[in-house]
């Protein structure tokens, strides 16, 4: 027992992109820093607009606010470490620190999925059941639903941590990824990971496929309802209110589903290609989501311009 404890892994090494030549480390770290900076500025702007404009205190914008908070949390959890990996050549992360990062990675992923479920439910009720919308989606109820999403998202990654943390890690400590996640950690355990892989697959089904099934159902129902609306302008208005959410949801789900399906049907990628895909669907949406809000959501766009003109008054 003492020999096993003596050889227990005390830290992990994040390899990042295994095939990247050292001469490009500075460029990659600068690019990742730019992504992080833009993500913080963009999502902080959404939070500022929400805090200073009461006209945004509506159910749909409460949901968007939580997407921004979740995006900020995920980017702050993952990006600083991988930036330091290339900027300062510091790829090591402590054993406990890796599990903390793993928790927040999966927590933010689950939370985003549940919030997108609420986003689709909001649009479904607003368009398919407009007379009941103001009754169902009161401020108190939407806050309760959002709180429930945060609590439910907390439980699933906590269960993964409880099962993965006690495993014996006595061999290699290189994680072929840019951040710690369940698969990257448990494959390093000195034991059969099949039961733990099954738990991870089950949680992925609950987190991704169940909300996605309802989202597909809700937007199909919205399209069917839009066909019944008389008048092109009313129909266009109904669809435009959904387009913003649909773009954001697609950015989150489609790449993830592609990666999971590809791995299950035997399509293999090199480690670098797989990591690039994971980084794209993990880091691009948090950066571009606020831009989509500002371009597509009329209320947010108007509040943004109002805030801009307060800082830079228009010339007469």
Coordinates of C-alpha atoms in Angstrom, one line a residue:
X1 CA 0.0 0.0 0.0
X2 CA 2.8 2.4 0.9
X3 CA 4.6 1.7 -2.4
X4 CA 1.4 2.4 -4.3
X5 CA 0.9 5.7 -2.5
X6 CA 4.5 6.6 -3.1
X7 CA 4.0 6.3 -6.9
X8 CA 0.6 8.1 -6.9
X9 CA 0.4 10.9 -9.4
X10 CA 0.6 14.3 -7.7
X11 CA 0.2 16.5 -10.8
X12 CA -0.9 16.2 -14.4
X13 CA 0.6 17.7 -17.5
X14 CA -1.7 19.3 -20.1
X15 CA -0.1 18.7 -23.5
X16 CA -2.2 21.1 -25.4
X17 CA -1.6 20.6 -29.1
X18 CA 0.9 17.7 -29.2
X19 CA 2.1 18.4 -32.7
X20 CA 2.6 22.1 -32.3
X21 CA 6.2 23.3 -32.8
X22 CA 7.7 25.5 -30.0
X23 CA 8.3 28.3 -32.5
X24 CA 4.5 28.8 -32.6
X25 CA 3.9 28.8 -28.9
X26 CA 4.0 32.6 -28.7
X27 CA 1.5 33.0 -31.5
X28 CA -0.9 30.4 -30.0
X29 CA -0.8 32.0 -26.6
X30 CA -1.4 35.4 -28.1
X31 CA -4.4 34.1 -30.0
X32 CA -5.8 32.4 -27.0
X33 CA -5.3 35.5 -24.9
X34 CA -7.1 37.6 -27.5
X35 CA -10.0 35.1 -27.4
X36 CA -10.2 35.3 -23.7
X37 CA -10.0 39.1 -23.7
X38 CA -12.8 39.4 -26.3
X39 CA -14.9 36.9 -24.4
X40 CA -14.6 38.8 -21.1
X41 CA -15.3 42.2 -22.7
X42 CA -18.2 40.9 -24.8
X43 CA -19.9 39.1 -21.9
X44 CA -19.2 41.8 -19.4
X45 CA -20.9 44.2 -21.8
X46 CA -24.0 42.0 -21.7
X47 CA -23.9 42.0 -17.9
X48 CA -23.5 45.8 -17.8
X49 CA -26.4 46.4 -20.2
X50 CA -28.6 44.1 -18.1
X51 CA -27.7 45.9 -14.9
X52 CA -28.3 49.4 -16.3
X53 CA -31.4 48.9 -18.4
X54 CA -34.6 47.8 -16.7
X55 CA -36.2 47.2 -20.2
X56 CA -34.0 44.0 -20.4
X57 CA -35.5 42.6 -17.2
X58 CA -37.7 40.1 -19.1
X59 CA -37.7 36.3 -19.0
X60 CA -35.9 35.8 -22.3
X61 CA -33.1 38.2 -21.2
X62 CA -32.8 36.6 -17.8
X63 CA -31.9 33.4 -19.7
X64 CA -29.4 35.2 -22.0
X65 CA -27.8 36.8 -18.9
X66 CA -27.2 33.3 -17.5
X67 CA -25.7 32.2 -20.8
X68 CA -23.2 35.1 -20.5
X69 CA -22.4 34.3 -16.8
X70 CA -21.8 30.6 -17.7
X71 CA -19.6 31.5 -20.7
X72 CA -17.5 33.8 -18.5
X73 CA -17.1 31.1 -15.9
X74 CA -16.1 28.4 -18.5
X75 CA -13.6 30.7 -20.2
X76 CA -12.0 31.8 -16.9
X77 CA -11.8 28.2 -15.8
X78 CA -10.0 26.9 -18.9
X79 CA -8.2 29.6 -20.8
X80 CA -5.7 31.1 -18.3
X81 CA -4.1 27.7 -17.7
X82 CA -3.7 26.8 -21.4
X83 CA -2.4 30.4 -22.1
X84 CA 0.3 29.9 -19.4
X85 CA 1.0 26.5 -21.0
X86 CA 2.3 28.3 -24.2
X87 CA 3.2 31.7 -22.8
X88 CA 5.3 30.5 -19.8
X89 CA 5.8 26.9 -20.9
X90 CA 3.9 25.9 -17.7
X91 CA 1.7 22.9 -18.6
X92 CA 1.6 21.2 -15.1
X93 CA -1.5 21.4 -12.9
X94 CA -1.9 19.9 -9.5
X95 CA -3.8 16.7 -8.9
X96 CA -6.6 18.5 -7.0
X97 CA -6.5 21.5 -9.3
X98 CA -7.1 19.3 -12.3
X99 CA -10.2 17.8 -10.6
X100 CA -11.5 21.3 -9.7
X101 CA -11.0 22.4 -13.4
X102 CA -12.7 19.2 -14.5
X103 CA -15.7 19.9 -12.3
X104 CA -16.2 23.4 -13.7
X105 CA -15.7 22.3 -17.3
X106 CA -18.5 19.7 -17.0
X107 CA -20.6 22.0 -14.7
X108 CA -20.6 24.8 -17.3
X109 CA -21.3 22.3 -20.1
X110 CA -24.3 20.9 -18.3
X111 CA -25.5 24.4 -17.2
X112 CA -25.4 25.7 -20.8
X113 CA -27.4 22.7 -22.0
X114 CA -30.1 23.2 -19.4
X115 CA -30.2 27.0 -20.0
X116 CA -30.7 26.3 -23.7
X117 CA -33.5 24.0 -22.8
X118 CA -35.2 26.9 -20.9
X119 CA -34.5 29.2 -23.9
X120 CA -36.3 26.8 -26.2
X121 CA -39.1 26.4 -23.7
X122 CA -39.5 30.2 -23.5
X123 CA -39.9 30.6 -27.3
X124 CA -42.2 27.5 -27.5
X125 CA -44.6 29.0 -24.9
X126 CA -44.3 32.5 -26.4
X127 CA -45.2 31.5 -29.9
X128 CA -47.3 28.3 -29.6
X129 CA -49.2 29.3 -26.4
X130 CA -49.1 33.1 -26.4
X131 CA -52.1 33.5 -24.1
X132 CA -50.5 31.4 -21.4
X133 CA -47.0 32.9 -21.8
X134 CA -47.3 35.8 -19.4
X135 CA -48.9 33.4 -16.8
X136 CA -46.3 30.7 -17.1
X137 CA -43.2 32.9 -17.5
X138 CA -43.5 35.3 -14.6
X139 CA -40.3 36.8 -13.2
X140 CA -40.4 34.6 -10.1
X141 CA -41.0 31.4 -12.1
X142 CA -38.2 32.1 -14.6
X143 CA -35.8 32.8 -11.7
X144 CA -36.9 29.5 -10.0
X145 CA -36.3 27.6 -13.3
X146 CA -32.9 29.2 -13.7
X147 CA -32.0 28.3 -10.1
X148 CA -33.1 24.7 -10.7
X149 CA -30.8 24.6 -13.8
X150 CA -27.8 25.7 -11.8
X151 CA -28.6 23.1 -9.1
X152 CA -29.2 20.2 -11.5
X153 CA -26.0 21.1 -13.4
X154 CA -24.1 20.9 -10.1
X155 CA -25.2 17.4 -9.3
X156 CA -24.1 15.5 -12.4
X157 CA -20.4 16.6 -12.5
X158 CA -20.2 16.2 -8.8
X159 CA -21.1 12.5 -9.2
X160 CA -18.4 12.1 -11.9
X161 CA -15.9 13.7 -9.5
X162 CA -16.9 11.4 -6.6
X163 CA -16.4 8.3 -8.8
X164 CA -13.2 9.4 -10.5
X165 CA -11.2 11.1 -7.7
X166 CA -10.5 7.9 -5.6
X167 CA -9.3 5.9 -8.6
X168 CA -5.6 4.9 -8.5
X169 CA -3.5 7.2 -10.7
X170 CA -0.1 5.6 -10.5
X171 CA 1.2 5.7 -14.1
X172 CA 1.4 8.3 -16.9
X173 CA 0.2 11.8 -16.1
X174 CA 0.0 13.4 -19.6
X175 CA -3.5 14.7 -20.5
X176 CA -3.8 15.0 -24.2
X177 CA -6.1 18.0 -24.0
X178 CA -6.0 21.7 -23.3
X179 CA -8.0 21.3 -20.1
X180 CA -8.9 18.6 -17.6
X181 CA -12.0 16.6 -18.5
X182 CA -13.5 13.3 -17.3
X183 CA -12.2 11.2 -20.2
X184 CA -8.8 12.8 -20.2
X185 CA -8.3 12.0 -16.5
X186 CA -9.9 8.6 -16.1
X187 CA -8.0 7.0 -19.1
X188 CA -4.9 7.6 -16.9
X189 CA -6.2 5.5 -14.0
X190 CA -4.5 2.2 -13.3
X191 CA -7.7 0.3 -13.4
X192 CA -10.5 -0.7 -15.8
X193 CA -12.3 2.5 -16.7
X194 CA -15.3 0.7 -18.4
X195 CA -17.7 1.3 -15.6
X196 CA -16.7 4.9 -15.3
X197 CA -17.0 5.4 -19.1
X198 CA -20.5 4.1 -18.8
X199 CA -21.3 6.7 -16.1
X200 CA -19.8 9.4 -18.3
X201 CA -21.9 8.3 -21.3
X202 CA -25.1 8.2 -19.3
X203 CA -24.4 11.7 -18.0
X204 CA -23.7 13.0 -21.5
X205 CA -27.1 11.5 -22.7
X206 CA -28.9 13.3 -19.8
X207 CA -27.0 16.6 -20.3
X208 CA -27.0 16.7 -24.1
X209 CA -29.6 14.5 -25.7
X210 CA -32.6 15.0 -23.4
X211 CA -32.5 18.8 -23.7
X212 CA -31.7 18.5 -27.4
X213 CA -34.7 16.3 -28.0
X214 CA -37.0 18.9 -26.5
X215 CA -35.2 21.7 -28.4
X216 CA -35.8 20.0 -31.7
X217 CA -39.4 19.3 -30.8
X218 CA -40.0 23.0 -29.7
X219 CA -38.6 24.5 -32.8
X220 CA -40.4 22.1 -35.1
X221 CA -43.6 23.1 -33.2
X222 CA -42.7 26.8 -33.7
X223 CA -42.2 26.3 -37.4
X224 CA -45.6 24.6 -37.7
X225 CA -47.2 27.4 -35.7
X226 CA -45.6 30.0 -37.9
X227 CA -47.1 28.5 -41.0
X228 CA -50.6 29.1 -39.5
X229 CA -50.0 32.8 -38.8
X230 CA -51.7 35.0 -41.3
X231 CA -49.5 37.8 -42.7
X232 CA -45.9 37.6 -43.7
X233 CA -44.8 40.3 -41.2
X234 CA -46.2 38.6 -38.2
X235 CA -44.7 35.3 -39.4
X236 CA -41.4 36.9 -39.9
X237 CA -41.5 38.5 -36.5
X238 CA -42.2 35.2 -34.8
X239 CA -39.4 33.4 -36.6
X240 CA -36.9 36.3 -36.0
X241 CA -37.4 36.0 -32.3
X242 CA -36.3 32.4 -32.5
X243 CA -33.4 32.8 -34.9
X244 CA -31.0 34.3 -32.3
X245 CA -31.5 31.4 -29.9
X246 CA -31.4 28.8 -32.7
X247 CA -28.0 30.1 -33.9
X248 CA -26.6 30.0 -30.3
X249 CA -28.0 26.6 -29.6
X250 CA -26.6 25.2 -33.0
X251 CA -23.1 26.5 -32.1
X252 CA -23.3 24.6 -28.9
X253 CA -24.9 21.2 -29.9
X254 CA -23.9 20.5 -33.5
X255 CA -20.1 20.3 -33.1
X256 CA -20.5 18.2 -29.9
X257 CA -22.9 15.8 -31.6
X258 CA -20.5 15.5 -34.6
X259 CA -17.6 14.6 -32.4
X260 CA -19.6 12.0 -30.3
X261 CA -21.1 10.4 -33.4
X262 CA -17.8 10.3 -35.3
X263 CA -16.1 8.5 -32.4
X264 CA -18.9 6.0 -32.2
X265 CA -19.0 5.1 -35.9
X266 CA -15.3 4.6 -36.1
X267 CA -14.2 8.0 -37.6
X268 CA -10.8 8.7 -36.1
X269 CA -9.0 12.1 -35.9
X270 CA -5.4 12.9 -35.0
X271 CA -5.0 14.2 -31.5
X272 CA -4.3 17.7 -32.9
X273 CA -7.5 17.8 -35.1
X274 CA -9.6 16.5 -32.2
X275 CA -8.3 19.1 -29.8
X276 CA -8.8 21.9 -32.4
X277 CA -12.4 20.8 -32.8
X278 CA -13.0 20.7 -29.1
X279 CA -11.4 24.1 -28.6
X280 CA -13.5 25.6 -31.4
X281 CA -16.8 24.4 -30.0
X282 CA -15.8 25.2 -26.4
X283 CA -14.3 28.7 -26.9
X284 CA -15.8 30.2 -30.0
X285 CA -19.5 30.3 -28.8
X286 CA -18.7 32.2 -25.5
X287 CA -16.9 34.9 -27.7
X288 CA -19.5 35.2 -30.4
X289 CA -22.7 34.7 -28.5
X290 CA -22.8 38.4 -27.2
X291 CA -22.2 39.6 -30.8
X292 CA -25.2 37.5 -31.9
X293 CA -27.4 39.0 -29.2
X294 CA -26.4 42.6 -30.1
X295 CA -27.0 42.0 -33.8
X296 CA -30.2 40.0 -33.6
X297 CA -32.0 41.1 -30.4
X298 CA -33.6 44.5 -30.9
X299 CA -33.8 45.4 -27.2
X300 CA -30.2 44.6 -26.6
X301 CA -29.1 46.4 -29.7
X302 CA -31.0 49.6 -28.8
X303 CA -29.6 49.5 -25.2
X304 CA -26.1 49.1 -26.6
X305 CA -26.4 52.1 -28.8
X306 CA -27.9 54.2 -26.0
X307 CA -25.0 53.3 -23.8
X308 CA -22.5 54.1 -26.6
X309 CA -24.1 57.5 -27.1
X310 CA -23.8 58.3 -23.4
X311 CA -20.1 57.8 -23.7
X312 CA -19.6 59.3 -27.1
X313 CA -22.3 61.9 -27.7
X314 CA -23.4 62.2 -31.4
X315 CA -22.2 65.3 -33.2
X316 CA -24.9 67.8 -34.0

